[in-house]
């Protein structure tokens, strides 16, 4: 039998979702009644087929058992950690780059006081955690030494890590260990734990939560004609292998987040395939993080309507990802994205209530 992958689809949101879950017409995503689904897409490397969840028992036994196992992961509640609440969606990770050359805000918060102020503003606006980085990993960027990276972020971490939940965006085990000793909550390594062999030992030693991020190649070359056999399934397989490896060396906790790495070794077609099918990664059983903020795909899709801050594209893609159950959005414009989420949720709720009233009149 070919390998099949299970993607939850045909989602419902808000009051309508809760009503359907109560009537057992849909299944709650991650145990949250406010977002549910009533179909799954069965995907192999040769075919795709959507099926209603109430028809799964009609499938052949081996396939049926696999899909049931996947659905158990998709519907299971995720335990909260690092100030992230997985009983609601989405959580917001605010971006703070202490670099002179990041693609969006390089140099903007390079000074300690400015960085501290911005981190505090994002947290007060509703960000669950602030992601601090001292090395740009944008396409074409060159690596820097551990010493330089640490010197950039040392003072800001000392200033905020005791007051604000902080994740540390770094590829280097030396920087990770120093940050952990200052109280950071999550390690966010864009190399997918591949850059430094010692990283796995640091994660095992301190039992700290971490993000498994997919990227292809290095920042210097990752956008040089990236290719995949099937971008969606290749990246899914990458996560499975990585998790299996981590389990084999004794990292058994489930405080793990997966990030498919939009824009990291992907062209527009790859990025759109990942975003539009992002819900496939729920069947891995871990929270999903997506960094969609101000990415190049927004420029490529909007054409002449591209703007410097790409706020419109960021909010639009954030709402779509939220509707697919993505638990964490990594964004620059925290206040504006949260505003968009709040308004959208209210509109969905009011639409459903109005729809019910009209049907009963």
mmCIF file of C-alpha atoms in Angstrom:
data_model
loop_
_atom_site.group_PDB
_atom_site.id
_atom_site.type_symbol
_atom_site.label_atom_id
_atom_site.label_comp_id
_atom_site.label_asym_id
_atom_site.label_seq_id
_atom_site.Cartn_x
_atom_site.Cartn_y
_atom_site.Cartn_z
ATOM 1 C CA UNK A 1 0.000 0.000 0.000
ATOM 2 C CA UNK A 2 1.384 3.449 -0.871
ATOM 3 C CA UNK A 3 2.123 5.904 1.931
ATOM 4 C CA UNK A 4 -0.838 8.179 2.625
ATOM 5 C CA UNK A 5 -0.787 11.476 4.483
ATOM 6 C CA UNK A 6 -3.841 12.919 6.241
ATOM 7 C CA UNK A 7 -4.788 16.571 5.848
ATOM 8 C CA UNK A 8 -7.715 17.935 7.844
ATOM 9 C CA UNK A 9 -9.873 20.174 5.650
ATOM 10 C CA UNK A 10 -13.280 21.818 5.217
ATOM 11 C CA UNK A 11 -12.952 23.869 8.389
ATOM 12 C CA UNK A 12 -15.614 25.664 10.395
ATOM 13 C CA UNK A 13 -14.920 28.523 12.760
ATOM 14 C CA UNK A 14 -16.418 30.228 15.791
ATOM 15 C CA UNK A 15 -20.031 29.685 16.871
ATOM 16 C CA UNK A 16 -20.837 27.572 13.829
ATOM 17 C CA UNK A 17 -17.978 25.217 14.646
ATOM 18 C CA UNK A 18 -19.086 24.833 18.278
ATOM 19 C CA UNK A 19 -22.614 24.057 17.114
ATOM 20 C CA UNK A 20 -21.412 21.378 14.671
ATOM 21 C CA UNK A 21 -19.081 19.779 17.229
ATOM 22 C CA UNK A 22 -21.916 19.653 19.755
ATOM 23 C CA UNK A 23 -24.074 17.871 17.162
ATOM 24 C CA UNK A 24 -21.148 15.540 16.285
ATOM 25 C CA UNK A 25 -21.157 16.812 12.704
ATOM 26 C CA UNK A 26 -17.511 17.892 12.819
ATOM 27 C CA UNK A 27 -14.349 17.134 14.812
ATOM 28 C CA UNK A 28 -12.568 19.719 16.977
ATOM 29 C CA UNK A 29 -9.069 20.646 15.846
ATOM 30 C CA UNK A 30 -6.558 20.217 18.685
ATOM 31 C CA UNK A 31 -9.480 19.798 21.091
ATOM 32 C CA UNK A 32 -10.725 23.347 20.395
ATOM 33 C CA UNK A 33 -14.462 23.456 19.645
ATOM 34 C CA UNK A 34 -14.150 26.905 18.018
ATOM 35 C CA UNK A 35 -12.386 25.391 14.990
ATOM 36 C CA UNK A 36 -13.380 22.037 13.528
ATOM 37 C CA UNK A 37 -13.387 20.006 10.328
ATOM 38 C CA UNK A 38 -15.593 17.386 8.718
ATOM 39 C CA UNK A 39 -13.351 16.137 5.886
ATOM 40 C CA UNK A 40 -9.844 14.822 5.447
ATOM 41 C CA UNK A 41 -7.784 14.738 2.294
ATOM 42 C CA UNK A 42 -5.853 11.511 1.765
ATOM 43 C CA UNK A 43 -2.660 12.399 -0.086
ATOM 44 C CA UNK A 44 -0.076 10.071 -1.611
ATOM 45 C CA UNK A 45 2.728 10.942 -3.992
ATOM 46 C CA UNK A 46 0.447 9.939 -6.863
ATOM 47 C CA UNK A 47 -3.062 10.895 -5.835
ATOM 48 C CA UNK A 48 -5.368 13.002 -3.660
ATOM 49 C CA UNK A 49 -8.847 12.196 -2.419
ATOM 50 C CA UNK A 50 -11.162 14.025 -0.008
ATOM 51 C CA UNK A 51 -13.441 11.998 2.216
ATOM 52 C CA UNK A 52 -15.986 12.857 4.893
ATOM 53 C CA UNK A 53 -14.858 11.868 8.392
ATOM 54 C CA UNK A 54 -18.038 9.850 8.838
ATOM 55 C CA UNK A 55 -17.006 7.602 5.914
ATOM 56 C CA UNK A 56 -13.581 6.636 7.221
ATOM 57 C CA UNK A 57 -14.870 3.280 8.447
ATOM 58 C CA UNK A 58 -15.575 2.337 4.817
ATOM 59 C CA UNK A 59 -11.861 2.447 3.952
ATOM 60 C CA UNK A 60 -9.650 -0.673 3.721
ATOM 61 C CA UNK A 61 -8.491 -1.805 7.176
ATOM 62 C CA UNK A 62 -4.813 -0.765 6.993
ATOM 63 C CA UNK A 63 -5.605 2.648 5.577
ATOM 64 C CA UNK A 64 -8.516 3.119 7.983
ATOM 65 C CA UNK A 65 -6.310 2.385 11.001
ATOM 66 C CA UNK A 66 -3.657 4.856 9.833
ATOM 67 C CA UNK A 67 -6.226 7.617 9.261
ATOM 68 C CA UNK A 68 -7.771 6.996 12.676
ATOM 69 C CA UNK A 69 -4.327 7.335 14.292
ATOM 70 C CA UNK A 70 -3.732 10.567 12.394
ATOM 71 C CA UNK A 71 -7.113 11.989 13.398
ATOM 72 C CA UNK A 72 -6.350 11.187 17.027
ATOM 73 C CA UNK A 73 -3.256 13.413 16.745
ATOM 74 C CA UNK A 74 -5.154 16.113 14.853
ATOM 75 C CA UNK A 75 -7.938 16.328 17.460
ATOM 76 C CA UNK A 76 -5.831 15.902 20.620
ATOM 77 C CA UNK A 77 -5.364 18.862 22.966
ATOM 78 C CA UNK A 78 -1.873 20.364 23.026
ATOM 79 C CA UNK A 79 -0.323 21.143 26.394
ATOM 80 C CA UNK A 80 0.543 24.790 26.983
ATOM 81 C CA UNK A 81 4.141 25.904 27.478
ATOM 82 C CA UNK A 82 6.329 29.033 27.343
ATOM 83 C CA UNK A 83 3.342 31.391 27.741
ATOM 84 C CA UNK A 84 1.715 29.886 24.636
ATOM 85 C CA UNK A 85 -1.929 28.915 25.028
ATOM 86 C CA UNK A 86 -2.892 26.134 22.619
ATOM 87 C CA UNK A 87 -6.504 26.099 23.751
ATOM 88 C CA UNK A 88 -7.003 29.216 21.644
ATOM 89 C CA UNK A 89 -5.685 30.286 18.276
ATOM 90 C CA UNK A 90 -3.614 31.999 17.159
ATOM 91 C CA UNK A 91 -0.751 32.793 19.536
ATOM 92 C CA UNK A 92 1.409 35.701 18.417
ATOM 93 C CA UNK A 93 5.208 35.637 18.362
ATOM 94 C CA UNK A 94 6.558 39.167 18.000
ATOM 95 C CA UNK A 95 9.779 39.607 16.023
ATOM 96 C CA UNK A 96 12.678 41.606 17.456
ATOM 97 C CA UNK A 97 15.762 41.651 15.238
ATOM 98 C CA UNK A 98 18.857 43.136 16.881
ATOM 99 C CA UNK A 99 20.731 43.239 13.581
ATOM 100 C CA UNK A 100 21.882 45.871 11.097
ATOM 101 C CA UNK A 101 20.785 43.858 8.048
ATOM 102 C CA UNK A 102 17.537 41.907 8.575
ATOM 103 C CA UNK A 103 15.289 42.165 5.522
ATOM 104 C CA UNK A 104 12.495 44.140 7.213
ATOM 105 C CA UNK A 105 13.715 45.925 10.339
ATOM 106 C CA UNK A 106 17.503 45.742 10.150
ATOM 107 C CA UNK A 107 19.085 48.439 12.329
ATOM 108 C CA UNK A 108 15.729 49.740 13.553
ATOM 109 C CA UNK A 109 16.012 48.339 17.085
ATOM 110 C CA UNK A 110 19.779 47.900 17.241
ATOM 111 C CA UNK A 111 20.170 50.132 20.287
ATOM 112 C CA UNK A 112 19.299 48.568 23.657
ATOM 113 C CA UNK A 113 16.722 51.147 24.702
ATOM 114 C CA UNK A 114 14.897 50.952 21.381
ATOM 115 C CA UNK A 115 14.910 47.151 21.459
ATOM 116 C CA UNK A 116 13.638 47.007 25.028
ATOM 117 C CA UNK A 117 10.899 49.520 24.295
ATOM 118 C CA UNK A 118 9.743 47.669 21.189
ATOM 119 C CA UNK A 119 9.717 44.280 22.939
ATOM 120 C CA UNK A 120 7.643 45.756 25.758
ATOM 121 C CA UNK A 121 5.219 47.391 23.309
ATOM 122 C CA UNK A 122 4.689 44.115 21.421
ATOM 123 C CA UNK A 123 4.092 42.217 24.651
ATOM 124 C CA UNK A 124 1.681 44.839 25.991
ATOM 125 C CA UNK A 125 -0.163 44.753 22.641
ATOM 126 C CA UNK A 126 -0.844 41.056 23.127
ATOM 127 C CA UNK A 127 2.152 39.083 21.835
ATOM 128 C CA UNK A 128 2.530 35.848 23.772
ATOM 129 C CA UNK A 129 6.280 35.687 23.289
ATOM 130 C CA UNK A 130 9.025 37.823 21.712
ATOM 131 C CA UNK A 131 11.484 36.175 19.300
ATOM 132 C CA UNK A 132 14.893 37.848 19.654
ATOM 133 C CA UNK A 133 17.584 37.335 17.017
ATOM 134 C CA UNK A 134 21.077 38.730 16.553
ATOM 135 C CA UNK A 135 21.959 37.220 13.177
ATOM 136 C CA UNK A 136 20.131 37.868 9.928
ATOM 137 C CA UNK A 137 19.261 34.675 8.038
ATOM 138 C CA UNK A 138 17.464 36.359 5.142
ATOM 139 C CA UNK A 139 18.253 34.998 1.660
ATOM 140 C CA UNK A 140 21.760 35.990 0.648
ATOM 141 C CA UNK A 141 22.929 36.936 4.141
ATOM 142 C CA UNK A 142 26.310 35.834 5.446
ATOM 143 C CA UNK A 143 26.909 34.210 8.810
ATOM 144 C CA UNK A 144 28.562 35.947 11.734
ATOM 145 C CA UNK A 145 30.581 34.669 14.695
ATOM 146 C CA UNK A 146 28.989 33.512 17.939
ATOM 147 C CA UNK A 147 30.785 36.305 19.761
ATOM 148 C CA UNK A 148 29.345 39.050 17.557
ATOM 149 C CA UNK A 149 25.865 37.538 17.673
ATOM 150 C CA UNK A 150 25.944 37.296 21.468
ATOM 151 C CA UNK A 151 27.266 40.816 21.861
ATOM 152 C CA UNK A 152 24.303 42.096 19.853
ATOM 153 C CA UNK A 153 21.636 40.410 21.990
ATOM 154 C CA UNK A 154 23.258 40.046 25.407
ATOM 155 C CA UNK A 155 22.094 43.341 26.890
ATOM 156 C CA UNK A 156 18.569 43.152 25.489
ATOM 157 C CA UNK A 157 18.113 39.597 26.838
ATOM 158 C CA UNK A 158 19.304 40.666 30.279
ATOM 159 C CA UNK A 159 16.893 43.581 30.126
ATOM 160 C CA UNK A 160 13.715 41.732 29.109
ATOM 161 C CA UNK A 161 13.992 37.952 29.672
ATOM 162 C CA UNK A 162 12.958 38.138 33.347
ATOM 163 C CA UNK A 163 9.916 40.282 32.559
ATOM 164 C CA UNK A 164 8.774 39.096 29.139
ATOM 165 C CA UNK A 165 8.589 35.556 27.676
ATOM 166 C CA UNK A 166 11.407 35.342 25.101
ATOM 167 C CA UNK A 167 12.329 32.866 22.396
ATOM 168 C CA UNK A 168 15.841 32.947 20.974
ATOM 169 C CA UNK A 169 16.317 32.921 17.200
ATOM 170 C CA UNK A 170 19.793 31.410 16.739
ATOM 171 C CA UNK A 171 21.604 28.593 14.951
ATOM 172 C CA UNK A 172 24.522 28.424 17.376
ATOM 173 C CA UNK A 173 24.677 26.144 20.422
ATOM 174 C CA UNK A 174 26.979 28.523 22.326
ATOM 175 C CA UNK A 175 24.456 31.339 21.979
ATOM 176 C CA UNK A 176 21.606 28.992 22.896
ATOM 177 C CA UNK A 177 23.258 27.933 26.153
ATOM 178 C CA UNK A 178 24.006 31.502 27.201
ATOM 179 C CA UNK A 179 20.434 32.525 26.415
ATOM 180 C CA UNK A 180 18.980 29.594 28.364
ATOM 181 C CA UNK A 181 20.983 30.679 31.420
ATOM 182 C CA UNK A 182 19.377 34.111 31.131
ATOM 183 C CA UNK A 183 15.883 32.614 31.145
ATOM 184 C CA UNK A 184 14.735 32.405 27.520
ATOM 185 C CA UNK A 185 11.748 30.073 27.020
ATOM 186 C CA UNK A 186 12.159 28.605 23.505
ATOM 187 C CA UNK A 187 14.972 27.885 21.048
ATOM 188 C CA UNK A 188 14.085 28.833 17.465
ATOM 189 C CA UNK A 189 16.783 27.466 15.128
ATOM 190 C CA UNK A 190 16.086 28.273 11.460
ATOM 191 C CA UNK A 191 18.586 25.635 10.329
ATOM 192 C CA UNK A 192 16.313 22.839 11.498
ATOM 193 C CA UNK A 193 18.910 21.884 14.161
ATOM 194 C CA UNK A 194 21.406 21.129 11.365
ATOM 195 C CA UNK A 195 23.854 24.038 11.619
ATOM 196 C CA UNK A 196 25.640 22.998 14.790
ATOM 197 C CA UNK A 197 25.931 19.321 15.864
ATOM 198 C CA UNK A 198 26.103 20.376 19.521
ATOM 199 C CA UNK A 199 22.595 21.865 19.362
ATOM 200 C CA UNK A 200 20.900 18.512 20.013
ATOM 201 C CA UNK A 201 22.979 18.032 23.173
ATOM 202 C CA UNK A 202 21.979 21.499 24.421
ATOM 203 C CA UNK A 203 18.302 20.718 23.841
ATOM 204 C CA UNK A 204 18.660 17.388 25.646
ATOM 205 C CA UNK A 205 20.642 18.845 28.560
ATOM 206 C CA UNK A 206 18.254 21.688 29.355
ATOM 207 C CA UNK A 207 14.978 20.061 28.200
ATOM 208 C CA UNK A 208 13.939 23.402 26.757
ATOM 209 C CA UNK A 209 11.093 23.766 24.229
ATOM 210 C CA UNK A 210 12.233 24.329 20.660
ATOM 211 C CA UNK A 211 11.112 24.946 17.092
ATOM 212 C CA UNK A 212 11.994 22.511 14.306
ATOM 213 C CA UNK A 213 12.244 24.816 11.298
ATOM 214 C CA UNK A 214 12.585 23.576 7.733
ATOM 215 C CA UNK A 215 15.044 25.269 5.420
ATOM 216 C CA UNK A 216 16.835 24.084 2.310
ATOM 217 C CA UNK A 217 20.517 24.933 2.036
ATOM 218 C CA UNK A 218 22.013 27.914 3.855
ATOM 219 C CA UNK A 219 20.987 31.595 3.844
ATOM 220 C CA UNK A 220 23.750 32.254 1.310
ATOM 221 C CA UNK A 221 22.395 29.775 -1.263
ATOM 222 C CA UNK A 222 18.888 28.685 -0.238
ATOM 223 C CA UNK A 223 17.121 30.660 -2.963
ATOM 224 C CA UNK A 224 19.367 29.388 -5.782
ATOM 225 C CA UNK A 225 16.743 27.401 -7.692
ATOM 226 C CA UNK A 226 15.316 25.317 -4.805
ATOM 227 C CA UNK A 227 13.732 22.053 -5.975
ATOM 228 C CA UNK A 228 11.592 19.333 -4.408
ATOM 229 C CA UNK A 229 9.949 16.157 -5.606
ATOM 230 C CA UNK A 230 6.829 17.193 -3.696
ATOM 231 C CA UNK A 231 7.369 20.202 -1.436
ATOM 232 C CA UNK A 232 4.481 19.399 0.907
ATOM 233 C CA UNK A 233 5.315 15.735 1.449
ATOM 234 C CA UNK A 234 9.094 16.207 1.367
ATOM 235 C CA UNK A 235 8.854 18.688 4.248
ATOM 236 C CA UNK A 236 6.417 16.450 6.136
ATOM 237 C CA UNK A 237 8.931 13.594 5.807
ATOM 238 C CA UNK A 238 11.695 15.915 7.022
ATOM 239 C CA UNK A 239 9.763 16.604 10.230
ATOM 240 C CA UNK A 240 9.062 12.907 10.784
ATOM 241 C CA UNK A 241 12.743 11.994 10.383
ATOM 242 C CA UNK A 242 13.868 14.843 12.626
ATOM 243 C CA UNK A 243 11.434 13.913 15.399
ATOM 244 C CA UNK A 244 12.474 10.248 15.147
ATOM 245 C CA UNK A 245 16.140 11.280 15.446
ATOM 246 C CA UNK A 246 15.444 13.451 18.493
ATOM 247 C CA UNK A 247 13.551 10.618 20.173
ATOM 248 C CA UNK A 248 16.459 8.255 19.479
ATOM 249 C CA UNK A 249 18.890 10.480 21.412
ATOM 250 C CA UNK A 250 16.606 10.823 24.403
ATOM 251 C CA UNK A 251 14.592 13.996 23.737
ATOM 252 C CA UNK A 252 11.198 12.629 24.692
ATOM 253 C CA UNK A 253 9.229 15.708 25.724
ATOM 254 C CA UNK A 254 6.483 17.111 23.495
ATOM 255 C CA UNK A 255 7.331 20.790 23.928
ATOM 256 C CA UNK A 256 8.131 20.944 20.222
ATOM 257 C CA UNK A 257 6.854 23.332 17.537
ATOM 258 C CA UNK A 258 7.147 22.768 13.801
ATOM 259 C CA UNK A 259 7.690 25.530 11.242
ATOM 260 C CA UNK A 260 7.657 24.712 7.493
ATOM 261 C CA UNK A 261 9.900 27.719 6.816
ATOM 262 C CA UNK A 262 8.058 29.946 4.338
ATOM 263 C CA UNK A 263 10.676 31.565 2.097
ATOM 264 C CA UNK A 264 13.584 29.454 3.333
ATOM 265 C CA UNK A 265 14.643 27.563 0.228
ATOM 266 C CA UNK A 266 11.252 27.904 -1.468
ATOM 267 C CA UNK A 267 9.964 29.747 -4.510
ATOM 268 C CA UNK A 268 6.487 31.255 -4.877
ATOM 269 C CA UNK A 269 4.904 27.980 -5.997
ATOM 270 C CA UNK A 270 6.423 26.126 -3.037
ATOM 271 C CA UNK A 271 5.290 28.780 -0.564
ATOM 272 C CA UNK A 272 1.723 28.854 -1.869
ATOM 273 C CA UNK A 273 1.508 25.057 -1.825
ATOM 274 C CA UNK A 274 2.643 25.031 1.799
ATOM 275 C CA UNK A 275 0.331 27.823 2.941
ATOM 276 C CA UNK A 276 -2.743 26.482 1.152
ATOM 277 C CA UNK A 277 -2.161 22.960 2.519
ATOM 278 C CA UNK A 278 -0.689 23.940 5.896
ATOM 279 C CA UNK A 279 -3.206 21.818 7.812
ATOM 280 C CA UNK A 280 -1.426 18.621 6.735
ATOM 281 C CA UNK A 281 1.117 19.246 9.483
ATOM 282 C CA UNK A 282 -1.511 18.890 12.231
ATOM 283 C CA UNK A 283 -1.260 15.123 11.797
ATOM 284 C CA UNK A 284 2.303 15.243 13.151
ATOM 285 C CA UNK A 285 0.762 16.040 16.530
ATOM 286 C CA UNK A 286 2.696 19.232 17.360
ATOM 287 C CA UNK A 287 1.788 22.944 17.276
ATOM 288 C CA UNK A 288 2.486 24.719 13.979
ATOM 289 C CA UNK A 289 4.314 28.036 13.689
ATOM 290 C CA UNK A 290 4.371 30.065 10.468
ATOM 291 C CA UNK A 291 6.506 33.108 9.721
ATOM 292 C CA UNK A 292 4.461 34.828 7.017
ATOM 293 C CA UNK A 293 5.181 38.425 7.993
ATOM 294 C CA UNK A 294 6.324 40.698 5.140
ATOM 295 C CA UNK A 295 7.663 37.746 3.146
ATOM 296 C CA UNK A 296 8.511 37.935 -0.554
ATOM 297 C CA UNK A 297 5.463 35.903 -1.612
ATOM 298 C CA UNK A 298 3.342 38.941 -0.694
ATOM 299 C CA UNK A 299 5.272 41.074 -3.166
ATOM 300 C CA UNK A 300 5.085 38.394 -5.854
ATOM 301 C CA UNK A 301 1.320 38.060 -5.500
ATOM 302 C CA UNK A 302 0.448 41.743 -5.100
ATOM 303 C CA UNK A 303 2.610 43.023 -7.973
ATOM 304 C CA UNK A 304 2.224 46.779 -8.430
ATOM 305 C CA UNK A 305 0.307 46.948 -5.140
ATOM 306 C CA UNK A 306 3.333 45.872 -3.123
ATOM 307 C CA UNK A 307 4.173 48.238 -0.269
ATOM 308 C CA UNK A 308 7.236 48.538 1.896
ATOM 309 C CA UNK A 309 5.603 47.198 5.040
ATOM 310 C CA UNK A 310 3.427 44.531 3.292
ATOM 311 C CA UNK A 311 0.958 44.845 6.132
ATOM 312 C CA UNK A 312 -2.089 44.020 4.033
ATOM 313 C CA UNK A 313 -0.597 40.764 2.769
ATOM 314 C CA UNK A 314 0.611 39.858 6.232
ATOM 315 C CA UNK A 315 -2.840 40.302 7.781
ATOM 316 C CA UNK A 316 -4.617 38.497 4.923
ATOM 317 C CA UNK A 317 -2.293 35.493 5.107
ATOM 318 C CA UNK A 318 -2.455 35.524 8.927
ATOM 319 C CA UNK A 319 -6.250 35.227 8.851
ATOM 320 C CA UNK A 320 -6.065 32.392 6.336
ATOM 321 C CA UNK A 321 -3.521 30.536 8.471
ATOM 322 C CA UNK A 322 -5.669 31.074 11.557
ATOM 323 C CA UNK A 323 -8.613 29.517 9.720
ATOM 324 C CA UNK A 324 -6.440 26.448 9.050
ATOM 325 C CA UNK A 325 -5.721 26.099 12.763
ATOM 326 C CA UNK A 326 -2.122 27.359 12.795
ATOM 327 C CA UNK A 327 -1.350 27.924 16.468
ATOM 328 C CA UNK A 328 1.485 30.476 16.273
ATOM 329 C CA UNK A 329 2.005 33.404 13.896
ATOM 330 C CA UNK A 330 5.465 35.003 13.881
ATOM 331 C CA UNK A 331 4.937 38.634 12.891
ATOM 332 C CA UNK A 332 6.510 42.090 12.997
ATOM 333 C CA UNK A 333 3.317 44.165 13.327
ATOM 334 C CA UNK A 334 1.811 42.657 16.460
ATOM 335 C CA UNK A 335 -0.796 45.318 17.201
ATOM 336 C CA UNK A 336 -2.164 45.394 13.644
ATOM 337 C CA UNK A 337 -2.327 41.614 13.234
ATOM 338 C CA UNK A 338 -4.097 41.182 16.578
ATOM 339 C CA UNK A 339 -6.531 43.920 15.571
ATOM 340 C CA UNK A 340 -7.273 42.048 12.338
ATOM 341 C CA UNK A 341 -7.790 38.764 14.205
ATOM 342 C CA UNK A 342 -10.162 40.347 16.746
ATOM 343 C CA UNK A 343 -12.319 42.024 14.108
ATOM 344 C CA UNK A 344 -12.436 38.908 11.944
ATOM 345 C CA UNK A 345 -13.521 36.734 14.881
ATOM 346 C CA UNK A 346 -16.318 39.166 15.776
ATOM 347 C CA UNK A 347 -17.548 39.296 12.190
ATOM 348 C CA UNK A 348 -17.619 35.488 11.987
ATOM 349 C CA UNK A 349 -19.519 35.279 15.287
ATOM 350 C CA UNK A 350 -22.044 37.937 14.312
ATOM 351 C CA UNK A 351 -22.569 36.432 10.857
ATOM 352 C CA UNK A 352 -23.365 33.046 12.354
ATOM 353 C CA UNK A 353 -25.750 34.458 14.971
ATOM 354 C CA UNK A 354 -27.554 36.509 12.306
ATOM 355 C CA UNK A 355 -27.740 33.462 10.022
ATOM 356 C CA UNK A 356 -29.329 31.348 12.774
ATOM 357 C CA UNK A 357 -31.901 34.068 13.561
ATOM 358 C CA UNK A 358 -32.904 34.376 9.912
ATOM 359 C CA UNK A 359 -33.388 30.615 9.627
ATOM 360 C CA UNK A 360 -35.662 30.516 12.701
ATOM 361 C CA UNK A 361 -37.847 33.496 11.782
#
